[in-house]
Structure formats: structure tokens, C-alpha cells
XYZ file of N, CA, C and O in Angstrom:
276
model
N 2.863 -5.356 -9.206
C 3.965 -5.804 -7.747
C 3.720 -4.287 -6.641
O 4.201 -3.623 -7.301
N 3.457 -4.581 -5.809
C 3.733 -3.919 -4.876
C 5.262 -3.298 -4.229
O 5.691 -4.343 -4.119
N 5.683 -1.924 -4.696
C 6.661 -1.631 -4.109
C 6.837 -1.853 -2.551
O 6.294 -0.606 -2.030
N 7.233 -2.627 -1.867
C 7.196 -2.807 -0.647
C 8.109 -1.701 0.298
O 7.382 -0.862 1.071
N 9.247 -1.313 -0.314
C 9.635 -0.096 0.689
C 9.032 0.827 0.240
O 9.196 1.610 1.753
N 8.704 1.367 -0.724
C 7.849 2.621 -0.781
C 6.658 2.979 -0.021
O 6.296 3.245 0.825
N 5.690 1.853 -0.094
C 4.714 1.759 0.792
C 5.191 1.837 2.091
O 4.279 2.456 3.120
N 6.005 1.081 2.656
C 6.714 0.909 4.268
C 6.838 2.258 4.588
O 6.205 2.918 5.464
N 7.712 3.246 3.730
C 7.977 4.550 4.220
C 6.768 5.278 4.119
O 7.311 6.286 4.829
N 5.870 5.091 3.046
C 4.698 6.151 3.042
C 3.634 5.854 4.366
O 3.452 6.938 4.745
N 3.721 4.453 4.662
C 3.143 4.424 6.071
C 3.574 5.129 7.323
O 2.743 5.935 8.023
N 4.954 4.926 7.626
C 5.437 5.848 8.422
C 5.391 7.456 8.157
O 5.364 8.057 9.671
N 5.891 7.935 6.850
C 5.507 9.558 7.055
C 4.154 9.794 7.193
O 4.232 10.805 7.823
N 3.078 8.786 6.895
C 1.808 9.212 7.110
C 1.704 8.952 8.806
O 0.339 9.296 9.266
N 2.526 8.815 9.656
C 2.195 8.468 11.348
C 1.434 6.972 11.393
O 1.021 7.065 12.460
N 1.368 6.316 10.471
C 0.628 5.009 10.894
C 1.750 3.496 10.964
O 2.881 3.950 10.536
N 0.832 2.585 11.065
C 1.505 1.225 11.183
C 0.798 0.400 10.322
O -0.303 0.564 9.864
N 1.473 -0.629 9.904
C 0.400 -1.716 9.181
C -0.702 -1.972 9.523
O -1.492 -2.136 9.099
N -0.809 -2.134 11.057
C -2.011 -2.585 12.064
C -2.931 -1.283 12.028
O -3.909 -1.798 11.709
N -2.641 -0.322 11.900
C -3.694 0.923 11.882
C -4.197 0.915 10.670
O -5.212 1.187 10.228
N -3.324 0.855 9.738
C -3.583 0.939 8.265
C -4.746 -0.122 8.029
O -5.988 -0.010 7.061
N -4.446 -1.082 8.232
C -5.344 -2.561 7.861
C -6.196 -2.395 8.758
O -7.691 -2.514 8.081
N -6.616 -1.668 9.965
C -7.685 -1.518 10.781
C -8.686 -0.619 10.005
O -9.673 -0.738 9.576
N -7.915 0.844 9.447
C -8.757 1.559 8.445
C -9.499 0.974 7.594
O -10.369 1.495 7.108
N -8.923 0.051 6.825
C -9.102 -0.451 5.531
C -10.087 -1.686 5.971
O -10.777 -2.361 4.833
N -10.076 -2.223 6.871
C -10.987 -3.408 7.577
C -10.138 -4.572 7.118
O -11.108 -5.591 6.644
N -9.246 -5.255 6.999
C -8.274 -6.231 6.930
C -7.354 -6.278 8.280
O -6.740 -5.363 8.752
N -7.098 -7.845 8.049
C -6.074 -8.131 9.736
C -4.910 -7.506 8.858
O -4.237 -7.351 8.141
N -3.908 -6.850 10.025
C -2.501 -6.710 9.721
C -1.749 -7.776 9.078
O -1.250 -7.485 8.111
N -2.238 -9.049 9.331
C -1.200 -10.116 8.687
C -1.868 -9.927 7.411
O -0.635 -10.389 6.352
N -2.902 -10.079 6.918
C -3.342 -9.821 5.474
C -2.879 -8.905 4.906
O -2.373 -9.102 3.690
N -2.594 -7.747 5.187
C -2.183 -6.592 4.961
C -0.573 -6.550 4.627
O 0.029 -6.447 3.465
N -0.099 -7.531 5.706
C 1.533 -7.497 5.376
C 1.974 -8.200 4.186
O 2.952 -8.349 3.698
N 1.021 -9.368 4.176
C 1.059 -10.427 3.158
C 1.179 -9.645 1.907
O 1.963 -9.786 0.776
N 0.152 -9.047 1.761
C -0.068 -8.064 0.324
C 0.949 -7.046 0.266
O 1.030 -6.757 -1.069
N 1.474 -6.624 1.283
C 2.417 -5.444 1.044
C 3.686 -6.188 0.566
O 4.541 -5.553 -0.063
N 3.882 -7.352 1.260
C 5.164 -8.277 0.767
C 5.009 -9.196 -0.611
O 5.840 -9.648 -1.105
N 3.781 -8.924 -1.226
C 3.595 -9.412 -2.420
C 3.165 -10.712 -2.092
O 3.537 -12.106 -3.177
N 3.197 -11.261 -1.187
C 2.565 -12.926 -0.886
C 0.869 -12.918 -1.164
O 0.757 -14.441 -0.924
N 0.354 -12.050 -1.360
C -1.256 -12.414 -1.730
C -1.269 -11.519 -2.507
O -0.820 -10.100 -2.345
N -2.350 -11.046 -3.487
C -2.733 -10.132 -4.395
C -3.611 -9.025 -3.390
O -4.306 -9.350 -2.665
N -3.574 -7.827 -3.914
C -4.461 -6.671 -3.432
C -5.098 -6.601 -4.358
O -5.342 -6.495 -5.518
N -6.360 -5.929 -3.755
C -7.750 -5.896 -4.793
C -7.488 -4.370 -5.603
O -7.073 -3.417 -4.819
N -8.262 -4.069 -6.282
C -8.436 -2.442 -6.504
C -9.032 -1.682 -6.143
O -8.474 -0.712 -5.396
N -9.773 -1.957 -5.167
C -10.471 -1.267 -3.875
C -9.512 -1.094 -2.915
O -9.358 0.023 -2.414
N -8.611 -2.103 -2.359
C -7.448 -2.104 -1.690
C -6.672 -0.863 -1.598
O -6.172 -0.118 -1.049
N -6.110 -1.021 -3.185
C -5.301 -0.181 -3.956
C -5.520 1.507 -3.921
O -5.133 2.239 -3.157
N -7.288 1.782 -4.115
C -7.843 3.053 -4.005
C -7.811 3.506 -2.662
O -7.800 4.789 -2.039
N -8.124 2.421 -1.675
C -8.200 3.110 -0.283
C -7.252 3.385 0.256
O -6.811 4.384 0.939
N -5.581 2.660 0.121
C -4.794 2.840 0.598
C -4.104 3.990 0.034
O -3.339 4.930 1.022
N -4.424 4.386 -1.111
C -3.836 5.390 -1.860
C -4.214 6.590 -1.098
O -3.796 7.844 -0.796
N -5.617 6.683 -1.203
C -6.504 7.664 -0.201
C -5.795 8.075 1.188
O -5.705 9.335 1.386
N -5.664 6.832 1.970
C -5.306 7.012 3.476
C -3.871 7.781 3.501
O -3.665 8.740 4.228
N -2.732 6.982 2.638
C -1.496 7.437 2.704
C -1.385 8.752 1.517
O -0.180 8.994 1.070
N -2.548 9.223 0.749
C -2.342 10.534 0.282
C -1.272 10.519 -0.844
O -0.541 11.655 -1.111
N -1.557 9.312 -1.436
C -0.349 8.950 -2.809
C -1.295 9.650 -3.791
O -2.385 9.621 -4.124
N -0.757 10.786 -4.715
C -1.262 11.437 -5.655
C -1.515 10.622 -6.737
O -0.863 9.408 -7.058
N -2.584 10.734 -7.618
C -3.096 9.369 -8.368
C -1.751 9.137 -9.535
O -1.723 7.948 -9.906
N -1.445 10.362 -9.732
C -0.236 10.134 -10.897
C 1.073 9.402 -10.505
O 1.995 8.682 -10.946
N 1.326 9.322 -9.027
C 2.330 8.475 -8.503
C 1.758 6.759 -7.933
O 2.522 5.978 -7.645
N 0.562 6.464 -8.656
C 0.029 4.940 -7.834
C 1.126 4.022 -8.550
O 1.236 2.896 -7.877
N 1.227 4.242 -9.862
C 2.219 3.247 -10.352
C 3.347 3.225 -9.700
O 4.140 2.146 -9.590
N 4.021 3.877 -9.096
C 5.091 3.948 -8.372
C 4.939 3.095 -7.468
O 6.117 2.183 -6.725
N 4.002 3.067 -6.626
C 3.687 2.287 -5.520
C 3.193 1.022 -5.720
O 3.515 0.173 -4.615
N 2.272 0.714 -6.577
C 1.421 -0.322 -6.697
C 1.646 -1.257 -7.821
O 1.127 -2.709 -7.913
N 2.190 -0.794 -8.960
C 2.586 -1.498 -10.083
C 3.654 -1.247 -10.649
O 3.978 -1.375 -12.089
N 4.349 -1.635 -9.572
C 6.206 -1.887 -9.986
C 6.218 -2.845 -10.915
O 5.543 -4.320 -10.672
N 7.008 -2.812 -12.041
C 7.618 -4.405 -12.522
C 8.620 -4.914 -11.723
O 9.227 -4.410 -10.893
N 8.519 -6.525 -11.852
C 9.333 -7.244 -11.299
C 10.964 -6.952 -11.804
O 11.373 -6.515 -12.874
């Protein structure tokens, strides 16, 4: 489960928006928004791309993308 608040905060810290991040990874802003809100599943490839773009250290991936309910 995606930690919505952490991801949104990180996007802002990197000077991006949902729309700009979506464009970079090649999906629509509405699709990315649904995935960040946990209304749709994120692929491992998307997680890896977002991690790279947002400069999330590998050891922190679990904090952002694999939060327990």
C-alpha cells in the first residue's frame, strides 16, 4: 500500500507535481493520482521509476510504497 502523504510530500520536495511526474513515467496524471491514493495498483516498474525520479534511497522504498494497512 502506497503511503500517500509521504509520496505527495516527496513529490513537492523535488519540485514536481503529480502531472509532471506522471508525464515523466509515461502515464496520465489521473492514473498516477489513483495509484498514489491506493485506488489502483502500482507496478514494480512504476515503483522503480518513481523511486529513481524522487531520489528515494533503496532502503526507504518500504516506507513509501509498501506500507502496511
